[in-house]
Tab-separated table of C-alpha atoms and ligand atoms in Angstrom:
chain	number	residue	atom	x	y	z
A	11	MET	CA	279.581	42.717	31.264
A	12	LEU	CA	276.677	45.053	30.783
A	13	GLN	CA	274.020	42.610	31.960
A	14	GLN	CA	272.106	44.382	34.748
A	15	THR	CA	274.984	46.844	35.191
A	16	ARG	CA	275.379	50.471	34.202
A	17	VAL	CA	277.883	51.406	31.486
A	18	GLU	CA	279.884	53.714	33.804
A	19	ALA	CA	280.312	50.880	36.297
A	20	VAL	CA	281.631	48.562	33.621
A	21	ILE	CA	284.213	50.744	31.860
A	22	SER	CA	287.117	50.065	34.237
A	23	TYR	CA	286.341	46.313	34.190
A	24	TYR	CA	286.280	46.341	30.416
A	25	GLU	CA	289.588	48.181	30.158
A	26	ARG	CA	291.351	45.840	32.595
A	27	PHE	CA	289.887	42.821	30.837
A	28	ARG	CA	290.988	43.996	27.405
A	29	LYS	CA	294.470	44.735	28.686
A	30	GLN	CA	294.805	41.224	30.090
A	31	TYR	CA	293.090	39.541	27.118
A	32	PRO	CA	293.654	41.662	24.018
A	33	ASP	CA	292.474	38.950	21.617
A	34	VAL	CA	290.557	35.690	21.313
A	35	GLU	CA	293.716	33.607	21.621
A	36	SER	CA	294.751	35.100	24.965
A	37	LEU	CA	291.216	34.643	26.318
A	38	ALA	CA	291.167	31.017	25.177
A	39	LYS	CA	294.373	30.422	27.162
A	40	ALA	CA	293.229	32.426	30.221
A	41	ASP	CA	294.015	31.024	33.603
A	42	GLU	CA	290.774	30.492	35.547
A	43	GLU	CA	291.949	32.290	38.685
A	44	THR	CA	292.887	35.507	36.873
A	45	LEU	CA	289.750	35.356	34.759
A	46	LEU	CA	287.451	35.157	37.785
A	47	ARG	CA	289.381	37.821	39.641
A	48	LEU	CA	289.001	40.269	36.766
A	49	TRP	CA	285.250	39.579	36.824
A	50	GLU	CA	284.928	39.977	40.571
A	51	GLY	CA	282.044	42.338	41.384
A	52	LEU	CA	280.187	41.857	38.092
A	53	GLY	CA	278.379	38.696	39.236
A	54	TYR	CA	276.911	36.005	36.932
A	55	TYR	CA	280.285	34.305	36.722
A	56	SER	CA	279.049	31.697	34.246
A	57	ARG	CA	279.235	34.462	31.615
A	58	VAL	CA	282.983	34.823	31.861
A	59	ARG	CA	283.487	31.073	31.938
A	60	ASN	CA	281.388	30.817	28.795
A	61	MET	CA	283.444	33.567	27.187
A	62	LYS	CA	286.565	31.512	27.698
A	63	LYS	CA	284.861	28.363	26.371
A	64	CYS	CA	283.615	30.381	23.407
A	65	ALA	CA	287.138	31.691	22.726
A	66	GLN	CA	288.450	28.117	22.817
A	67	VAL	CA	285.839	26.950	20.292
A	68	LEU	CA	286.653	29.955	18.073
A	69	MET	CA	290.353	29.049	18.167
A	70	GLU	CA	289.677	25.379	17.449
A	71	ARG	CA	287.045	25.727	14.743
A	72	TYR	CA	286.948	29.245	13.380
A	73	ASN	CA	290.544	30.358	13.249
A	74	GLY	CA	289.997	32.791	16.127
A	75	THR	CA	287.201	34.823	14.518
A	76	LEU	CA	283.435	34.970	15.070
A	77	PRO	CA	281.325	33.411	12.309
A	78	GLU	CA	279.420	36.055	10.333
A	79	ASN	CA	276.107	34.311	10.709
A	80	LYS	CA	273.578	34.595	13.551
A	81	GLU	CA	272.559	30.933	13.619
A	82	GLU	CA	276.157	29.751	13.601
A	83	MET	CA	276.997	32.242	16.379
A	84	MET	CA	274.159	30.904	18.543
A	85	LYS	CA	275.820	27.483	18.596
A	86	LEU	CA	278.741	28.976	20.544
A	87	PRO	CA	278.935	28.752	24.352
A	88	GLY	CA	277.252	31.683	26.117
A	89	ILE	CA	275.856	33.282	22.960
A	90	GLY	CA	272.072	33.547	22.824
A	91	SER	CA	269.688	35.232	20.458
A	92	TYR	CA	270.309	38.762	21.782
A	93	THR	CA	274.124	38.668	21.673
A	94	ALA	CA	274.164	36.938	18.283
A	95	GLY	CA	271.641	39.477	16.953
A	96	ALA	CA	273.569	42.451	18.326
A	97	VAL	CA	276.917	41.281	16.928
A	98	SER	CA	275.351	40.342	13.569
A	99	ALA	CA	273.581	43.683	13.184
A	100	ILE	CA	276.086	46.075	14.764
A	101	ALA	CA	279.411	44.544	13.782
A	102	TYR	CA	278.459	42.872	10.509
A	103	GLY	CA	275.436	44.958	9.439
A	104	LEU	CA	273.333	41.839	8.853
A	105	PRO	CA	269.510	42.285	8.867
A	106	GLU	CA	269.061	40.584	12.245
A	107	ALA	CA	267.204	41.715	15.372
A	108	ALA	CA	268.759	42.431	18.776
A	109	VAL	CA	265.997	42.742	21.357
A	110	ASP	CA	267.221	43.402	24.885
A	111	GLY	CA	265.194	44.793	27.803
A	112	ASN	CA	265.545	48.367	26.538
A	113	VAL	CA	264.431	47.578	23.000
A	114	LEU	CA	261.598	45.450	24.341
A	115	ARG	CA	260.322	48.452	26.302
A	116	VAL	CA	260.556	50.825	23.314
A	117	LEU	CA	258.705	48.453	20.968
A	118	ALA	CA	256.075	47.478	23.541
A	119	ARG	CA	255.265	51.162	24.015
A	120	LEU	CA	255.494	52.055	20.343
A	121	PHE	CA	252.823	49.454	19.468
A	122	ALA	CA	251.035	49.635	22.856
A	123	ILE	CA	251.553	45.933	23.532
A	124	ARG	CA	250.177	44.981	26.938
A	125	ASP	CA	251.538	41.421	27.039
A	126	ASP	CA	253.985	40.388	29.747
A	127	ILE	CA	257.485	41.405	28.613
A	128	ARG	CA	258.898	38.429	30.546
A	129	ASP	CA	257.159	36.157	28.061
A	130	LEU	CA	259.733	34.807	25.609
A	131	LYS	CA	257.048	34.503	22.958
A	132	LEU	CA	256.691	38.288	22.919
A	133	LYS	CA	260.426	38.724	22.516
A	134	LYS	CA	260.420	36.306	19.579
A	135	GLU	CA	257.490	38.152	17.976
A	136	LEU	CA	259.283	41.490	18.269
A	137	GLU	CA	262.451	40.000	16.791
A	138	ASN	CA	260.333	38.864	13.851
A	139	THR	CA	258.790	42.350	13.567
A	140	ILE	CA	262.282	43.803	13.114
A	141	THR	CA	263.500	41.233	10.595
A	142	ASP	CA	260.190	41.516	8.663
A	143	PHE	CA	260.680	45.285	8.570
A	144	TYR	CA	264.098	44.817	6.929
A	145	GLN	CA	262.711	42.284	4.503
A	146	LYS	CA	259.560	44.162	3.466
A	147	ASN	CA	261.474	47.389	2.962
A	148	ARG	CA	264.381	45.599	1.255
A	149	ILE	CA	266.841	47.095	3.700
A	150	SER	CA	270.320	45.656	3.410
A	151	ASP	CA	272.629	48.633	3.937
A	152	PRO	CA	274.962	47.418	6.741
A	153	GLU	CA	275.544	50.926	8.072
A	154	TYR	CA	271.812	51.642	8.305
A	155	ILE	CA	271.133	48.333	10.078
A	156	SER	CA	274.012	48.856	12.509
A	157	ASP	CA	272.898	52.430	13.287
A	158	LEU	CA	269.226	51.527	13.696
A	159	THR	CA	270.067	48.668	16.072
A	160	GLN	CA	272.216	50.899	18.259
A	161	ALA	CA	269.685	53.729	18.074
A	162	LEU	CA	266.884	51.519	19.404
A	163	MET	CA	269.096	50.358	22.285
A	164	GLU	CA	270.185	53.891	23.071
A	165	LEU	CA	266.627	55.224	22.877
A	166	GLY	CA	265.570	52.661	25.472
A	167	ALA	CA	268.549	53.441	27.702
A	168	THR	CA	268.339	57.231	27.601
A	169	VAL	CA	264.868	58.389	26.463
A	170	CYS	CA	262.229	55.678	26.757
A	171	LEU	CA	263.024	55.200	30.417
A	172	PRO	CA	261.397	52.523	32.581
A	173	SER	CA	258.927	52.986	35.464
A	174	GLY	CA	256.605	55.381	33.633
A	175	ARG	CA	259.230	58.088	33.167
A	176	PRO	CA	259.849	58.215	29.407
A	177	LEU	CA	261.029	61.523	27.950
A	178	CYS	CA	258.494	61.436	25.109
A	179	GLU	CA	259.023	65.106	24.245
A	180	LYS	CA	262.585	64.214	23.198
A	181	CYS	CA	261.644	61.044	21.329
A	182	PRO	CA	261.692	60.809	17.523
A	183	PHE	CA	258.754	58.351	17.749
A	184	SER	CA	256.506	60.629	19.789
A	185	SER	CA	253.941	61.292	17.041
A	186	ASP	CA	253.657	57.586	16.106
A	187	CYS	CA	253.968	56.000	19.513
A	188	LYS	CA	250.678	54.459	20.637
A	189	ALA	CA	251.497	54.304	24.342
A	190	CYS	CA	252.519	57.960	24.314
A	191	ARG	CA	249.438	59.099	22.391
A	192	GLU	CA	247.086	57.112	24.601
A	193	SER	CA	248.884	57.973	27.881
A	194	LEU	CA	249.704	54.351	28.580
A	195	THR	CA	253.390	54.699	29.358
A	196	ASP	CA	252.876	54.010	33.048
A	197	VAL	CA	251.168	50.658	32.380
A	198	ILE	CA	253.260	49.568	29.388
A	199	PRO	CA	255.451	47.590	29.468
A	200	PHE	CA	253.696	45.148	31.746
A	201	ARG	CA	256.042	42.945	33.693
A	202	SER	CA	254.777	40.060	35.833
A	203	ARG	CA	256.245	39.682	39.298
A	204	ASP	CA	259.674	38.104	39.700
A	205	ARG	CA	259.714	34.521	40.846
A	206	ASP	CA	260.013	34.360	44.588
A	207	ARG	CA	263.566	34.582	45.759
A	208	ARG	CA	264.753	31.868	48.126
A	209	ILE	CA	266.198	33.259	51.333
A	210	VAL	CA	269.069	31.381	52.925
A	211	ASP	CA	270.343	32.281	56.389
A	212	ARG	CA	274.077	31.688	56.675
A	213	THR	CA	276.813	31.880	59.253
A	214	LEU	CA	280.321	32.755	58.124
A	215	PHE	CA	283.548	32.117	59.972
A	216	VAL	CA	286.411	34.451	59.203
A	217	ILE	CA	289.143	32.223	60.560
A	218	ARG	CA	292.408	33.998	61.282
A	219	HIS	CA	295.700	32.408	62.206
A	220	GLU	CA	298.155	35.183	63.027
A	221	ASP	CA	297.779	37.487	60.025
A	222	ASP	CA	296.567	34.737	57.675
A	223	PHE	CA	293.016	33.854	56.651
A	224	LEU	CA	291.631	30.372	56.097
A	225	LEU	CA	289.444	30.261	52.982
A	226	HIS	CA	287.423	27.543	51.327
A	227	ARG	CA	287.297	26.876	47.616
A	228	ARG	CA	283.756	26.351	46.336
A	229	PRO	CA	282.970	23.268	44.202
A	230	SER	CA	283.771	23.474	40.516
A	231	GLU	CA	280.068	23.334	39.582
A	232	GLY	CA	277.136	25.474	40.681
A	233	LEU	CA	276.840	28.867	42.340
A	234	LEU	CA	280.126	30.852	42.399
A	235	ALA	CA	281.899	27.737	41.144
A	236	GLY	CA	285.602	27.495	41.906
A	237	MET	CA	285.760	30.794	43.796
A	238	TYR	CA	287.139	31.346	47.279
A	239	GLU	CA	284.935	32.154	50.264
A	240	PHE	CA	284.993	32.550	53.984
A	241	ILE	CA	284.003	29.220	55.492
A	242	GLY	CA	280.284	29.110	56.186
A	243	ILE	CA	277.199	27.013	56.664
A	244	ASP	CA	273.615	27.533	55.557
A	245	ARG	CA	272.226	28.044	59.040
A	246	LYS	CA	272.101	30.811	61.598
A	247	LEU	CA	274.243	29.964	64.626
A	248	ASN	CA	274.526	31.797	67.919
A	249	ARG	CA	277.936	32.055	69.648
A	250	GLU	CA	277.558	28.746	71.491
A	251	GLU	CA	276.439	26.885	68.395
A	252	ALA	CA	279.211	28.506	66.382
A	253	LEU	CA	281.828	27.323	68.876
A	254	HIS	CA	280.383	23.799	68.760
A	255	HIS	CA	280.400	23.793	65.002
A	256	LEU	CA	284.017	24.918	64.918
A	257	LYS	CA	284.956	22.203	67.400
A	258	ASP	CA	283.367	19.642	65.103
A	259	MET	CA	285.647	20.988	62.386
A	260	GLY	CA	288.639	20.501	64.724
A	261	ILE	CA	289.070	24.239	65.249
A	262	GLU	CA	289.661	25.551	68.751
A	263	ALA	CA	288.806	29.247	68.900
A	264	LYS	CA	291.056	31.387	71.075
A	265	GLU	CA	288.710	34.304	70.518
A	266	LEU	CA	285.362	34.717	68.775
A	267	ASN	CA	284.150	38.172	67.788
A	268	ALA	CA	280.867	39.019	66.120
A	269	LEU	CA	281.200	40.846	62.781
A	270	PRO	CA	278.522	42.991	61.152
A	271	PRO	CA	275.748	41.043	59.414
A	272	SER	CA	275.312	41.404	55.663
A	273	ARG	CA	273.157	40.240	52.797
A	274	HIS	CA	273.734	39.443	49.170
A	275	VAL	CA	271.084	39.105	46.507
A	276	PHE	CA	271.556	36.747	43.570
A	277	THR	CA	268.873	36.411	40.875
A	278	HIS	CA	266.841	33.696	42.595
A	279	LEU	CA	268.528	33.563	45.956
A	280	GLU	CA	269.333	35.840	48.841
A	281	TRP	CA	271.999	35.147	51.447
A	282	ARG	CA	271.438	36.708	54.867
A	283	MET	CA	274.720	36.380	56.658
A	284	GLU	CA	275.814	36.545	60.254
A	285	ALA	CA	279.563	36.351	60.701
A	286	TYR	CA	282.160	35.687	63.344
A	287	GLU	CA	285.833	36.409	63.416
A	288	ILE	CA	287.641	33.409	64.844
A	289	LEU	CA	291.192	33.789	66.100
A	290	VAL	CA	293.065	30.515	66.387
A	291	GLU	CA	296.511	29.543	67.625
A	292	GLU	CA	296.634	26.292	65.734
A	293	LEU	CA	294.873	24.899	62.728
A	294	PRO	CA	294.019	21.248	62.126
A	295	GLU	CA	295.310	19.450	59.045
A	296	PHE	CA	293.062	20.495	56.196
A	297	ASP	CA	292.520	19.290	52.666
A	298	ARG	CA	294.628	21.647	50.559
A	299	SER	CA	292.572	21.030	47.467
A	300	GLU	CA	289.583	22.596	49.258
A	301	TYR	CA	291.088	25.056	51.728
A	302	ILE	CA	293.812	27.630	51.550
A	303	LEU	CA	295.627	29.537	54.282
A	304	THR	CA	296.489	32.825	52.721
A	305	ASP	CA	298.111	36.079	53.764
A	306	ARG	CA	296.427	39.358	52.877
A	307	HIS	CA	298.745	39.964	49.939
A	308	GLN	CA	297.999	36.617	48.298
A	309	LEU	CA	294.306	36.925	49.158
A	310	GLN	CA	294.069	40.010	46.970
A	311	SER	CA	294.975	37.911	43.967
A	312	LEU	CA	292.342	35.239	44.699
A	313	ALA	CA	288.873	35.335	43.175
A	314	VAL	CA	286.577	36.074	46.125
A	315	PRO	CA	282.982	36.927	45.130
A	316	SER	CA	281.535	40.307	46.016
A	317	ALA	CA	278.931	38.469	48.122
A	318	PHE	CA	281.634	38.738	50.815
A	319	ARG	CA	282.370	42.409	50.177
A	320	THR	CA	281.370	43.488	53.707
A	321	TYR	CA	284.066	41.282	55.216
A	322	LEU	CA	286.706	41.980	52.575
A	323	ASN	CA	286.178	45.677	53.252
A	324	HIS	CA	286.178	45.111	57.004
A	325	TYR	CA	289.735	43.772	56.798
A	326	GLY	CA	290.863	46.068	53.991
A	327	LEU	CA	291.313	43.120	51.663
A	328	ARG	CA	290.361	44.834	48.456
A	329	LYS	CA	293.152	45.699	46.042
A	330	GLY	CA	294.817	49.014	46.834
A	331	ASP	CA	293.407	49.044	50.388
A	332	LYS	CA	296.278	49.414	52.834
A	333	ARG	CA	294.310	48.898	56.088
A	334	LYS	CA	295.481	46.193	58.464
B	30	SF4	S1	257.271	58.342	22.537
B	30	SF4	FE1	257.691	58.015	24.687
B	30	SF4	S2	256.887	56.013	25.156
B	30	SF4	FE2	256.965	56.166	22.954
B	30	SF4	S3	258.912	55.233	22.416
B	30	SF4	FE3	259.264	57.429	22.627
B	30	SF4	S4	259.903	57.731	24.740
B	30	SF4	FE4	259.002	55.688	24.573
C-alpha cells in the first residue's frame, strides 16, 4: 500500500482492508470485486491481486503463515527482494537487507556513491553491504536487526530527505557521512531520467439512461484489469465524430454535453481525456459480460479506478457523496 504513497494517505485504506480481511484465510477467499474496490485510489492494482494469490499459496502450502526465510518468501507471488528483506528483518529479526528508495538514498549519501540509483546492480551491492555488515560484526540479535532496518527506513523518510534537502544537523550519521562532509547532498543520489511516458489521447462517453450509467468492464488481463470504466476510445473525437462513433455502437444520443477534460498519469502512460455526457432514451442490446447498466447506488460498490475520479466526482458517485 505504501508504494509511492504517503503513510497518512494509506492509514484509512489499511484499516478498512484489515477489517475486511483480518487474516490470510479471509484474503485468500476474497471476492475480486470487493478486493479491487477496497484498493481503489491506491493504483498499481496488480499488487492487491498478487496479495490474494500469495494468500492462496500460503493457505495451500504453508498452513496460512509466511515462511521464515527470505529466499522462500521471494518465491511467493508479489514478493520481491525488498518486501522479503523487510519482513525477514523486521518481523523475524533475520540478518537480511531491506533496501527501498529511502534506504538507497541514505546509503548512497553516506558512502558518497554517484552511481545511478535506478541501476539494480547498485541496489544489489548495497544489500550485500548490509548483510556483510551483519556477518563481519557477527550481529544476530533479532531486536537489533529489526530496529536498525526500521531506523534506516525512517531516517530516509524523515531526515535524509530527497531533492538536496537533508536535515544533516539532526542526523546521527552526520560526522561520518561523506556526502554531508563534502557538500554533495544536492548531487547524490544521482537518478537518471524516467523513461519517456507514452501519452494517449482518449474520449470518454458517460452514457446515462434515466438515472443509470452504462459502464464497461475492462479485460481480465492488462492495465486496470477487470475494473469498470466509462466507455471510451483511445482517440480524441469532436462532437460530430463522437456522435458518429456512438451511432456505430448502436447508441442514439438524445443529448450530448461536454464534460471537463482530465488527465491521469500511470507509471509509463498518461491518459489525456476529453469526455461527453450522453443522454439516451433507449439502449441497444449489449453483452452483459462486458457492460453493465448500473444505478448510482450499485455503482458505488463497483471497482472503478481513480483514473475516472473527475467524472465520479462530477456526478457525486464516490461513497458518502449524496449529490445527484
Ligand atoms: S548526514 Fe545528511 S546526507 Fe548524510 S545520511 Fe544524514 S541526513 Fe543524509
